[in-house]
Amino acid sequence: MPGPTIRDVAARAGTSTAVVSYVLNDGPRPVAAATRERVMAAVAELGYRRNNLGRALRANRTGTLGLVVPDLAKPFFAELARAIEDAAFAHGRRLLIGSTHFDADREHEQIQALLDARVDAMLVVPAHDPTPAVEVLRAAGIPYSLVHHTHPTAPGVAGRDFDAGRQATRHLIEHGHQHIAVLGAASGEGPVSHRSRGALATLAERRRPTTGPLVLHCPFSELRDDAYRATRTLLAEHPSVTALCATTDEHALGALRAATEAGRRVGDDLALVSIDGTELGAYLAPSLTTLAVPFAALGADAVDHVLKPSPAAHIRRHRLSLVLRRSCGCRP
Amino acid sequence: MPGPTIRDVAARAGTSTAVVSYVLNDGPRPVAAATRERVMAAVAELGYRRNNLGRALRANRTGTLGLVVPDLAKPFFAELARAIEDAAFAHGRRLLIGSTHFDADREHEQIQALLDARVDAMLVVPAHDPTPAVEVLRAAGIPYSLVHHTHPTAPGVAGRDFDAGRQATRHLIEHGHQHIAVLGAASGEGPVSHRSRGALATLAERRRPTTGPLVLHCPFSELRDDAYRATRTLLAEHPSVTALCATTDEHALGALRAATEAGRRVGDDLALVSIDGTELGAYLAPSLTTLAVPFAALGADAVDHVLKPSPAAHIRRHRLSLVLRRSCGCRP
DNA sequence: ATGAAAGCGCTAACAG
DNA sequence: CTGTTAGCGCTTTCAT
């Protein structure tokens, strides 16, 4: 059952394949109304659907975008992927997705696999150092954009992470907290680092101690556990800490667990603000006050960017918005 | 920069495109060792990468699988998607993903879009009634499988949902609970309904009341809110209820929030067992005792099934396993 | 063991 | 306005 081809349609409509193609694509040449009618009728009668393989080979465009993410199942990347899929769908594009498990080799394999599938453009959310990905993408000669984790010389779309760290910390300071710990990473170049540095900068400006232990971002896939263990230690050894700035919802999840197990009531005798704004924050107990990444805007921007070849390959940063819930102590 | 073609390789190796193809594919005809060497060298020197579009058009195989899910960002579907992507990758296949927002029309559009992209096989997680999807898939003449939500006359892979409902309820009964409410749906044919009916059947057998209000599964995308509201009402009006069987982790999330707001301590004066086993259950406070869907097994099975044309189009069901954590009161 | 050539389904240049 | 045809890159039959 190979399905009818454009030739079958042409034969049935008593015309040529060229005309059928013109009708199907509304161009590039005009077609008489009567002929168009016959073609449409033939298409309907035969149940013809264009074979995109032929079209793609000919046009060297597949109508498909590639997306490579560290882990499709982690809430943050899942929401990002959904936003990007929505944007792609809105533009009539299909989305080919590859997950890397935060593994650099696998990231490279996935990028190659999607390039080999001839995607029209590629979106990559790098797990660690974006440099290798950028080199491959540049060499591929197709539009691309990094997402969330950017690189100074490559096009990218991300949140204003440094600012988000500042906002989160500022909010805790406004609550009157003196000793605030940051769950993140002081070094490195990813979003977690930017957020952490924003938080630390604000603490320093406001003359708050910045000596609290920082969670090292080590194996990213185990962030919750890292944050859990770090928070457990922190609460035991530094009872003066009354507030936590978690640089991702994953960190917050681990911190929440540690705090609960230590008998601290988050939102009451321990304040917590996190950054990410994934949906689950609303349903945790207590619900998370968070700086929310504008997922939809990020996804739309990323897709728009790779779909229209803009000359300047710059980085667009979107503001995160403060969502007040229970964990910061705002509503007692 | 169109990249070298097989002709360029042939020219450089001083042979024909046919032989290059034989080398690249290890067949179907043998090639002399010396010739093979020259071809390999030419491939390496030119940095040749096969254009899969040409191959796909010729072979009528794209090496791509399609996956349609209700919502890529919901933890359950996100974990399912990751498992399926892993399985596809392990088989050297790419995965084209479409999200439907639980909308029947959009589900149809996504299926059509992926069929038009000429996927070799399709996996669909239906949001509601699987029948329209099944009809389209059958007509498409490619291997397909439903996932999670099955249909009596179509191939499918799912959990043993009825049993899971029984197991969850049995566990609560073993804890000594007399009045157990089920958060799910008594009618309909989806996984939630099967789980709910399993739970109700067990309650009836053990002579427990089955009159507790059930959450109607109405707009699936708002499950958490539905469960939240239903649980709030339930706890207010039926103080005798001491245990909850949540038929999905989404229901559990809503129930947990409602219980916490009502001042009930889940795992202490209110028991909760949920079904799904998504990762986040381990990090909630309290952590969720749950019947875990074997995501990896499901994904692998689904992909295996569509990749090897098995004659019998049956439904394979996988057992869910009980994961003991805090919410049921097992560990005080 | 190798080469020439047909053709997958489509688009578009070219010719009427 | 319409038809004929080349050719996208690849695989594979057929001939040698």
XYZ file of C-alpha atoms (C1' of nucleotides) in Angstrom:
696
model
C 0.000 0.000 0.000
C 2.466 2.622 -1.152
C -0.196 5.327 -1.487
C -0.865 7.417 -4.583
C 1.875 9.638 -5.940
C 1.748 12.966 -7.632
C 1.732 11.140 -10.958
C -1.462 9.342 -10.061
C -3.058 12.627 -9.197
C -1.879 14.192 -12.435
C -3.204 11.275 -14.469
C -6.564 11.351 -12.774
C -6.873 15.111 -13.156
C -5.780 14.869 -16.774
C -2.851 17.203 -16.294
C 0.848 17.126 -15.534
C 2.786 16.601 -12.337
C 4.078 20.148 -12.570
C 0.595 21.590 -12.403
C -0.308 19.342 -9.510
C 2.786 20.578 -7.717
C 1.808 24.195 -8.432
C -1.622 23.601 -6.982
C -0.276 21.798 -3.955
C 2.226 24.521 -3.200
C 0.196 27.507 -4.370
C 2.947 28.391 -6.739
C 5.437 29.209 -8.011
C 3.342 29.375 -11.209
C -0.357 30.254 -11.509
C -2.939 27.621 -12.386
C -6.345 28.121 -14.036
C -9.228 27.856 -11.626
C -10.818 25.003 -13.539
C -7.614 22.968 -13.581
C -7.074 23.641 -9.919
C -10.554 22.287 -9.243
C -9.853 19.061 -11.091
C -6.578 18.628 -9.242
C -8.191 19.200 -5.868
C -10.887 16.718 -6.761
C -8.331 14.110 -7.793
C -6.416 14.670 -4.572
C -9.564 14.181 -2.540
C -10.745 11.137 -4.480
C -7.414 9.372 -4.252
C -6.784 10.414 -0.669
C -3.436 11.717 -1.842
C -0.934 12.930 0.747
C 2.336 14.385 -0.361
C 5.409 12.293 0.326
C 7.628 14.653 2.237
C 10.685 12.548 1.553
C 10.659 13.418 -2.131
C 9.994 17.034 -1.354
C 12.717 17.145 1.274
C 15.304 15.569 -0.983
C 14.471 17.968 -3.738
C 14.170 21.103 -1.635
C 16.828 20.126 0.874
C 14.431 21.114 3.656
C 12.741 18.592 5.904
C 10.443 20.867 7.885
C 11.951 19.324 10.991
C 13.796 20.919 13.891
C 16.181 19.094 16.183
C 16.236 19.456 19.952
C 18.898 17.992 22.195
C 18.297 18.116 25.962
C 20.141 16.664 28.940
C 17.171 14.774 30.347
C 13.669 14.771 28.947
C 12.206 13.590 32.223
C 13.508 16.306 34.514
C 10.742 18.850 35.059
C 12.765 21.820 33.906
C 13.809 20.289 30.587
C 10.427 18.683 30.143
C 8.737 22.076 30.377
C 11.308 23.579 28.078
C 10.773 20.779 25.574
C 7.027 21.241 25.689
C 7.373 24.959 25.063
C 9.674 24.333 22.128
C 7.403 21.651 20.717
C 4.483 24.049 20.941
C 6.396 26.737 19.112
C 7.573 24.307 16.445
C 4.049 23.000 15.950
C 2.717 26.535 15.661
C 5.167 27.041 12.804
C 4.156 23.779 11.146
C 7.453 22.128 11.990
C 8.103 18.687 13.415
C 10.489 18.201 16.340
C 13.134 15.498 16.569
C 14.254 15.093 20.170
C 17.353 13.521 21.646
C 18.179 13.129 25.323
C 21.781 12.964 26.518
C 21.687 11.925 30.186
C 24.102 14.797 30.825
C 26.775 12.852 28.994
C 29.104 14.840 26.739
C 29.751 11.950 24.363
C 26.111 11.193 24.025
C 25.400 14.869 23.448
C 27.748 14.759 20.524
C 26.193 11.580 19.175
C 22.713 13.013 19.427
C 23.702 16.189 17.640
C 25.276 14.150 14.871
C 22.265 11.879 14.637
C 19.924 14.825 14.238
C 22.181 16.529 11.735
C 22.279 13.286 9.761
C 18.504 13.280 9.832
C 18.793 16.592 8.004
C 16.945 18.806 10.428
C 16.495 22.330 9.103
C 17.755 23.850 12.319
C 18.945 22.767 15.708
C 18.272 23.731 19.294
C 20.650 22.453 21.934
C 20.449 22.668 25.706
C 24.053 21.871 26.630
C 24.632 19.877 29.778
C 28.089 21.171 30.574
C 30.570 23.030 28.413
C 28.746 24.168 25.270
C 31.942 24.594 23.262
C 32.062 21.217 21.496
C 28.418 21.518 20.529
C 28.958 25.015 19.187
C 31.841 23.864 17.033
C 29.846 21.052 15.483
C 26.812 23.254 14.940
C 28.800 26.033 13.354
C 30.425 23.563 11.012
C 27.071 22.081 10.089
C 26.068 25.297 8.412
C 22.449 25.278 9.538
C 20.699 27.767 11.815
C 21.043 26.838 15.452
C 20.599 28.248 18.883
C 21.717 27.241 22.317
C 18.992 27.291 24.927
C 19.249 27.933 28.665
C 22.984 27.322 28.785
C 24.681 29.764 26.430
C 28.104 30.394 24.968
C 29.657 33.839 24.438
C 30.197 33.457 20.712
C 27.104 31.502 19.761
C 23.458 32.456 19.267
C 21.413 31.578 22.305
C 18.244 32.097 24.291
C 18.259 32.019 28.058
C 16.939 33.534 31.249
C 18.466 36.558 32.943
C 20.011 34.216 35.429
C 22.323 36.565 37.258
C 19.397 38.917 37.877
C 17.248 36.028 39.020
C 19.823 35.195 41.668
C 19.739 38.807 42.773
C 15.957 38.959 42.914
C 15.672 35.752 44.878
C 18.201 36.926 47.409
C 16.793 40.398 47.610
C 13.421 38.948 48.478
C 14.904 36.964 51.342
C 16.731 40.033 52.588
C 13.482 41.980 52.524
C 12.054 39.314 54.761
C 14.720 40.351 57.228
C 17.014 37.374 56.988
C 20.598 37.886 58.034
C 22.221 34.595 57.303
C 21.286 33.252 53.890
C 22.840 30.203 52.250
C 23.001 29.701 48.504
C 22.524 26.256 47.027
C 24.338 26.413 43.752
C 27.825 26.680 42.381
C 30.205 29.580 42.632
C 32.378 28.665 39.685
C 31.694 27.570 36.153
C 29.606 29.145 33.433
C 26.187 27.523 33.435
C 22.871 29.024 34.522
C 23.355 27.659 38.026
C 26.623 29.540 38.317
C 25.158 32.770 37.031
C 22.284 32.533 39.452
C 24.636 31.710 42.299
C 26.885 34.637 41.511
C 23.909 36.957 41.338
C 22.848 35.757 44.748
C 26.322 36.112 46.230
C 26.781 39.565 44.731
C 23.586 40.725 46.372
C 24.565 39.249 49.715
C 27.910 41.017 49.542
C 26.328 44.357 48.638
C 23.913 44.119 51.512
C 26.687 43.181 53.923
C 25.438 39.686 54.545
C 27.833 36.821 55.141
C 28.623 34.806 52.053
C 30.458 32.012 53.707
C 27.693 29.427 53.712
C 28.615 26.144 52.050
C 27.651 25.973 48.403
C 26.430 22.825 46.771
C 28.873 21.841 44.112
C 27.041 21.201 40.915
C 28.939 17.965 40.197
C 26.888 15.191 38.615
C 23.962 17.196 37.345
C 21.771 14.187 37.101
C 21.968 13.828 40.872
C 21.251 17.392 41.774
C 18.424 16.598 44.130
C 20.568 14.228 46.122
C 23.476 16.636 46.207
C 21.265 19.421 47.432
C 19.675 17.076 49.938
C 22.977 16.052 51.467
C 24.433 19.544 51.405
C 21.389 20.989 53.100
C 21.397 18.289 55.742
C 24.972 19.126 56.629
C 24.325 22.832 56.455
C 21.357 22.781 58.808
C 23.219 20.642 61.295
C 26.375 22.699 61.322
C 25.074 26.215 60.783
C 21.969 26.742 62.901
C 22.195 30.474 62.302
C 21.105 30.025 58.698
C 17.447 31.028 58.437
C 17.034 31.253 54.685
C 18.002 29.317 51.613
C 18.309 30.464 48.036
C 18.025 27.366 45.837
C 19.339 28.053 42.366
C 17.053 25.465 40.737
C 13.839 23.693 41.656
C 15.870 20.496 41.796
C 18.023 22.007 44.510
C 14.849 23.158 46.271
C 13.414 19.654 46.189
C 16.480 18.256 47.891
C 16.606 21.107 50.387
C 12.940 20.681 51.223
C 13.428 17.045 51.977
C 16.463 17.671 54.144
C 14.725 20.457 56.019
C 11.632 18.381 56.655
C 13.682 15.463 57.910
C 15.585 17.810 60.207
C 12.308 18.951 61.694
C 12.459 22.434 60.231
C 9.221 23.898 58.934
C 9.961 25.567 55.630
C 8.045 28.797 55.205
C 7.914 29.109 58.952
C 11.257 28.734 60.728
C 13.220 28.351 57.506
C 12.696 30.418 54.371
C 13.301 29.071 50.891
C 13.196 30.762 47.512
C 14.008 28.803 44.429
C 14.672 29.567 40.791
C 13.103 27.798 37.781
C 9.364 27.963 38.329
C 8.464 24.489 37.154
C 4.850 23.481 37.675
C 5.528 21.170 40.539
C 6.515 24.057 42.804
C 2.875 24.967 43.202
C 2.055 21.556 44.601
C 4.841 20.936 47.012
C 4.172 21.347 50.709
C 4.960 24.088 51.300
C 4.491 25.526 47.834
C 7.631 27.135 46.451
C 8.221 30.815 46.104
C 10.226 30.914 42.954
C 11.686 32.974 40.160
C 9.914 31.542 37.148
C 11.596 31.073 33.813
C 9.213 32.191 31.036
C 9.239 28.838 29.282
C 6.771 29.713 26.546
C 8.600 32.907 25.641
C 11.929 31.118 25.630
C 10.642 28.343 23.397
C 8.960 30.729 20.991
C 12.024 32.933 20.815
C 14.357 30.012 20.199
C 12.216 28.638 17.405
C 11.627 32.042 15.820
C 15.306 32.691 15.903
C 16.364 29.594 14.011
C 13.485 29.877 11.560
C 14.307 33.355 10.324
C 17.968 33.734 9.463
C 18.788 36.837 11.454
C 22.204 38.277 10.718
C 23.418 39.001 14.234
C 24.090 35.875 16.230
C 23.472 37.282 19.636
C 22.137 36.008 22.929
C 18.633 36.961 23.994
C 17.941 36.878 27.731
C 14.457 36.799 29.212
C 13.516 38.083 32.633
C 12.368 35.652 35.295
C 9.360 36.675 37.363
C 8.902 36.333 41.091
C 6.016 34.039 42.021
C 5.114 34.410 45.688
C 3.995 31.262 47.453
C 4.512 29.733 50.851
C 8.121 28.627 51.158
C 9.518 32.118 51.702
C 7.186 32.827 54.592
C 5.169 35.438 52.748
C 1.861 33.863 53.676
C 2.042 32.377 57.136
C 28.242 23.980 1.625
C 26.224 21.037 0.387
C 28.731 18.443 1.574
C 30.223 15.703 -0.554
C 27.949 13.116 -2.119
C 28.456 9.473 -2.806
C 29.564 10.436 -6.318
C 32.396 12.503 -4.945
C 33.496 9.578 -2.847
C 33.289 7.226 -5.811
C 35.299 9.582 -7.977
C 37.975 10.031 -5.360
C 38.225 6.298 -4.717
C 38.287 5.619 -8.443
C 35.254 3.380 -8.361
C 31.478 3.532 -8.828
C 28.712 4.779 -6.591
C 27.394 1.229 -6.361
C 30.566 -0.015 -4.765
C 30.668 2.892 -2.356
C 27.146 2.020 -1.333
C 28.139 -1.622 -0.822
C 30.974 -0.560 1.427
C 28.859 1.902 3.370
C 26.150 -0.654 3.983
C 28.280 -3.752 4.257
C 26.369 -5.301 1.434
C 24.331 -6.501 -0.258
C 27.283 -7.418 -2.562
C 30.840 -8.181 -1.496
C 33.684 -5.759 -2.150
C 37.391 -6.545 -2.525
C 39.436 -5.601 0.499
C 41.657 -3.234 -1.480
C 38.713 -1.376 -2.986
C 37.064 -1.150 0.388
C 40.223 0.468 1.756
C 40.238 3.104 -0.927
C 36.594 3.869 -0.348
C 37.100 4.187 3.388
C 40.020 6.488 2.793
C 38.025 8.660 0.432
C 35.173 8.840 2.940
C 37.567 9.927 5.658
C 39.414 12.443 3.497
C 36.251 14.099 2.270
C 34.506 13.937 5.601
C 31.629 12.291 3.816
C 28.380 11.707 5.715
C 25.554 9.906 4.037
C 22.498 11.966 3.188
C 19.692 10.084 4.840
C 17.100 11.816 2.724
C 18.243 10.071 -0.408
C 18.473 6.798 1.384
C 15.068 7.221 2.952
C 13.414 8.060 -0.334
C 14.967 5.085 -2.012
C 14.455 2.603 0.796
C 11.188 4.062 2.014
C 12.533 3.907 5.560
C 13.520 6.971 7.526
C 14.961 5.349 10.633
C 12.620 7.536 12.620
C 9.878 6.627 15.067
C 6.963 8.872 15.954
C 5.699 9.448 19.478
C 2.519 11.319 20.325
C 1.884 12.127 23.986
C -0.758 14.195 25.772
C 1.676 16.482 27.551
C 5.436 16.313 27.373
C 5.836 18.303 30.559
C 3.756 16.181 32.905
C 6.106 13.973 34.909
C 4.431 10.718 33.923
C 4.564 11.342 30.184
C 7.968 12.923 30.466
C 9.359 9.769 32.052
C 7.598 7.641 29.479
C 9.015 9.766 26.687
C 12.502 9.497 28.109
C 12.222 5.726 28.337
C 11.001 5.522 24.750
C 13.709 7.853 23.531
C 16.312 5.712 25.269
C 14.974 2.583 23.631
C 14.814 4.231 20.223
C 18.362 5.522 20.580
C 19.568 2.071 21.610
C 18.146 0.788 18.335
C 19.774 3.576 16.345
C 16.444 5.253 15.650
C 15.522 8.902 15.924
C 12.356 10.005 17.698
C 9.886 12.567 16.396
C 7.691 13.802 19.242
C 4.344 15.566 19.210
C 2.413 16.812 22.214
C -1.375 17.137 22.130
C -2.420 19.045 25.269
C -5.036 16.316 25.777
C -6.891 17.640 22.770
C -8.462 15.077 20.440
C -8.184 17.258 17.347
C -4.608 18.052 18.026
C -3.894 14.380 18.632
C -5.192 13.672 15.165
C -3.159 16.482 13.656
C -0.003 15.290 15.361
C -0.492 11.733 14.168
C -1.021 12.971 10.640
C 1.995 15.238 10.843
C 4.229 12.376 11.934
C 2.802 10.018 9.329
C 3.484 12.684 6.720
C 7.033 12.854 7.985
C 7.206 9.183 7.013
C 8.084 7.706 10.372
C 8.793 3.985 10.172
C 6.497 3.242 13.085
C 4.342 5.081 15.544
C 3.792 5.069 19.277
C 0.755 6.849 20.617
C -0.256 7.579 24.185
C -3.925 8.436 23.685
C -5.399 11.123 25.902
C -8.980 9.932 25.834
C -10.720 7.497 23.514
C -8.035 5.681 21.510
C -10.442 4.642 18.748
C -9.855 7.482 16.269
C -6.108 7.094 16.620
C -6.347 3.366 16.067
C -8.331 3.820 12.887
C -5.843 6.245 11.428
C -2.883 4.113 12.448
C -4.366 0.944 11.039
C -5.068 2.699 7.764
C -1.529 4.043 7.646
C -0.173 0.536 7.204
C 2.893 0.993 9.388
C 3.701 -0.777 12.648
C 2.261 1.005 15.631
C 1.530 0.493 19.262
C -0.583 2.267 21.788
C 1.164 2.974 25.064
C -0.286 3.260 28.566
C -3.847 3.729 27.322
C -4.802 0.716 25.217
C -7.615 -0.388 22.955
C -9.054 -3.903 22.819
C -8.363 -4.496 19.143
C -5.038 -2.699 18.781
C -1.478 -3.603 19.727
C -0.474 -1.929 22.935
C 1.876 -1.812 25.896
C 0.659 -0.808 29.325
C 0.829 -1.439 33.024
C -1.282 -4.016 34.821
C -3.435 -1.188 36.044
C -6.311 -3.125 37.541
C -3.848 -5.133 39.607
C -2.050 -1.991 40.651
C -5.290 -0.612 42.051
C -5.729 -3.850 43.953
C -2.201 -3.819 45.328
C -2.408 -0.220 46.453
C -5.655 -0.837 48.240
C -4.542 -4.108 49.719
C -1.552 -2.361 51.235
C -3.777 0.208 52.910
C -6.041 -2.535 54.204
C -3.030 -4.323 55.659
C -2.269 -1.116 57.503
C -5.630 -1.626 59.180
C -7.596 1.116 57.490
C -11.338 0.723 57.439
C -12.510 3.678 55.448
C -10.483 4.189 52.306
C -11.293 6.689 49.560
C -10.245 6.266 45.963
C -9.159 9.248 43.929
C -9.830 8.230 40.380
C -12.727 7.504 38.080
C -15.215 4.676 38.261
C -16.281 4.760 34.638
C -14.457 4.973 31.355
C -11.666 2.863 29.914
C -8.371 4.559 30.618
C -5.630 3.499 33.033
C -7.148 5.657 35.764
C -10.431 3.783 35.427
C -8.756 0.387 35.502
C -6.814 1.328 38.597
C -9.903 2.739 40.241
C -11.909 -0.377 39.502
C -9.142 -2.561 40.857
C -9.164 -0.526 44.037
C -12.944 -0.637 44.361
C -13.050 -4.374 43.673
C -10.595 -4.977 46.481
C -12.523 -2.766 48.873
C -15.709 -4.648 48.083
C -14.071 -8.053 48.566
C -12.704 -7.032 51.922
C -16.028 -5.631 53.001
C -14.901 -2.040 53.126
C -17.233 0.797 52.213
C -16.938 1.972 48.651
C -19.064 5.029 48.921
C -16.297 7.611 49.163
C -16.514 10.352 46.559
C -14.437 9.704 43.507
C -12.606 12.379 41.616
C -14.025 12.577 38.152
C -11.223 12.498 35.694
C -12.697 15.305 33.566
C -10.123 17.723 32.115
C -7.036 15.614 32.375
C -4.751 18.562 32.114
C -6.144 19.825 35.410
C -5.904 16.602 37.349
C -3.951 18.059 40.213
C -6.520 20.771 40.779
C -9.405 18.336 40.507
C -7.826 16.028 43.026
C -7.017 18.968 45.257
C -10.583 20.194 45.341
C -12.083 16.750 45.671
C -9.803 15.876 48.558
C -10.538 19.126 50.321
C -14.250 18.400 50.191
C -13.726 14.787 51.140
C -11.672 15.526 54.233
C -14.143 18.135 55.399
C -17.223 16.006 54.907
C -15.953 12.523 55.691
C -13.735 12.669 58.746
C -13.915 8.901 59.033
C -11.709 8.494 55.963
C -8.212 7.599 57.162
C -6.620 6.484 53.907
C -6.468 7.588 50.302
C -5.687 5.582 47.211
C -4.577 8.058 44.530
C -4.746 6.487 41.088
C -1.962 8.684 39.711
C 0.863 10.761 41.150
C -0.958 13.826 39.846
C -3.929 12.919 42.006
C -1.542 12.358 44.903
C -0.001 15.788 44.459
C -3.397 17.433 44.688
C -4.413 15.275 47.629
C -1.194 16.040 49.473
C -1.737 19.736 49.128
C -5.338 19.536 50.282
C -4.403 17.345 53.239
C -1.585 19.632 54.294
C -3.797 22.689 54.095
C -6.429 20.898 56.156
C -3.863 20.284 58.839
C -3.683 16.531 58.290
C -0.268 14.935 58.504
C 0.026 12.487 55.637
C 1.843 9.314 56.658
C 0.752 9.952 60.213
C -2.961 10.632 60.666
C -3.792 10.127 56.998
C -2.377 7.381 54.803
C -1.789 7.814 51.084
C -0.693 5.352 48.441
C -0.394 6.477 44.878
C 0.104 4.819 41.521
C 2.630 5.861 38.828
C 5.974 5.966 40.555
C 7.351 9.092 38.941
C 10.642 10.343 40.316
C 9.220 13.254 42.163
C 7.431 10.963 44.625
C 10.713 10.327 46.378
C 11.201 14.022 47.077
C 7.805 15.088 48.260
C 7.247 15.612 51.949
C 6.196 13.071 52.915
C 7.684 10.856 50.242
C 5.085 8.829 48.361
C 4.479 5.146 48.760
C 3.576 4.215 45.247
C 2.988 1.488 42.710
C 5.691 2.200 40.195
C 5.178 1.775 36.473
C 8.273 0.118 34.978
C 8.950 2.931 32.547
C 12.116 1.505 31.047
C 10.533 -1.889 30.426
C 7.467 -0.291 28.904
C 9.519 1.904 26.605
C 11.769 -0.936 25.519
C 8.830 -3.233 24.920
C 6.935 -0.648 22.899
C 9.924 0.099 20.687
C 10.833 -3.575 20.258
C 7.304 -4.322 19.301
C 7.030 -1.827 16.486
C 10.511 -2.594 15.247
C 9.991 -6.295 14.680
C 6.793 -7.016 12.832
C 5.261 -9.580 15.137
C 2.226 -11.314 13.718
C -0.090 -11.194 16.707
C -1.188 -7.688 17.572
C -1.788 -8.183 21.232
C -1.543 -6.085 24.348
C 1.370 -6.614 26.684
C 0.863 -5.598 30.300
C 3.693 -5.020 32.760
C 3.440 -5.385 36.497
C 3.781 -2.321 38.702
C 5.912 -2.706 41.802
C 5.188 -1.439 45.277
C 7.726 1.114 46.509
C 7.404 1.685 50.233
C 8.027 5.213 51.451
C 6.499 7.516 54.013
C 3.037 8.511 52.886
C 1.391 5.205 53.790
C 2.692 5.302 57.330
C 5.045 2.387 56.915
C 7.965 4.229 58.445
C 6.820 6.492 61.219
C 34.079 -8.004 -8.037
C 32.586 -3.955 -10.338
C 30.112 -0.436 -13.264
C 26.106 1.696 -15.608
C 21.837 3.080 -15.012
C 17.041 3.126 -13.331
C 14.153 5.184 -10.269
C 12.183 6.350 -5.242
C 8.472 11.247 -5.249
C 8.964 15.614 -5.698
C 10.007 20.631 -7.542
C 11.124 23.948 -10.882
C 13.599 25.362 -14.904
C 12.559 25.354 -19.570
C 9.817 25.082 -23.495
C 5.849 25.732 -25.503
C -1.467 28.630 -18.525
C 0.408 23.908 -19.084
C 3.517 19.968 -20.227
C 8.148 17.787 -20.459
C 11.989 16.769 -18.125
C 16.241 17.010 -15.251
C 17.814 15.908 -11.076
C 18.015 16.042 -5.508
C 21.340 11.421 -3.180
C 20.836 7.119 -2.626
C 20.245 1.780 -3.402
C 20.073 -2.027 -6.243
C 19.187 -4.578 -10.474
C 21.314 -5.891 -14.433
C 25.035 -6.545 -17.137
C 29.753 -7.414 -17.457
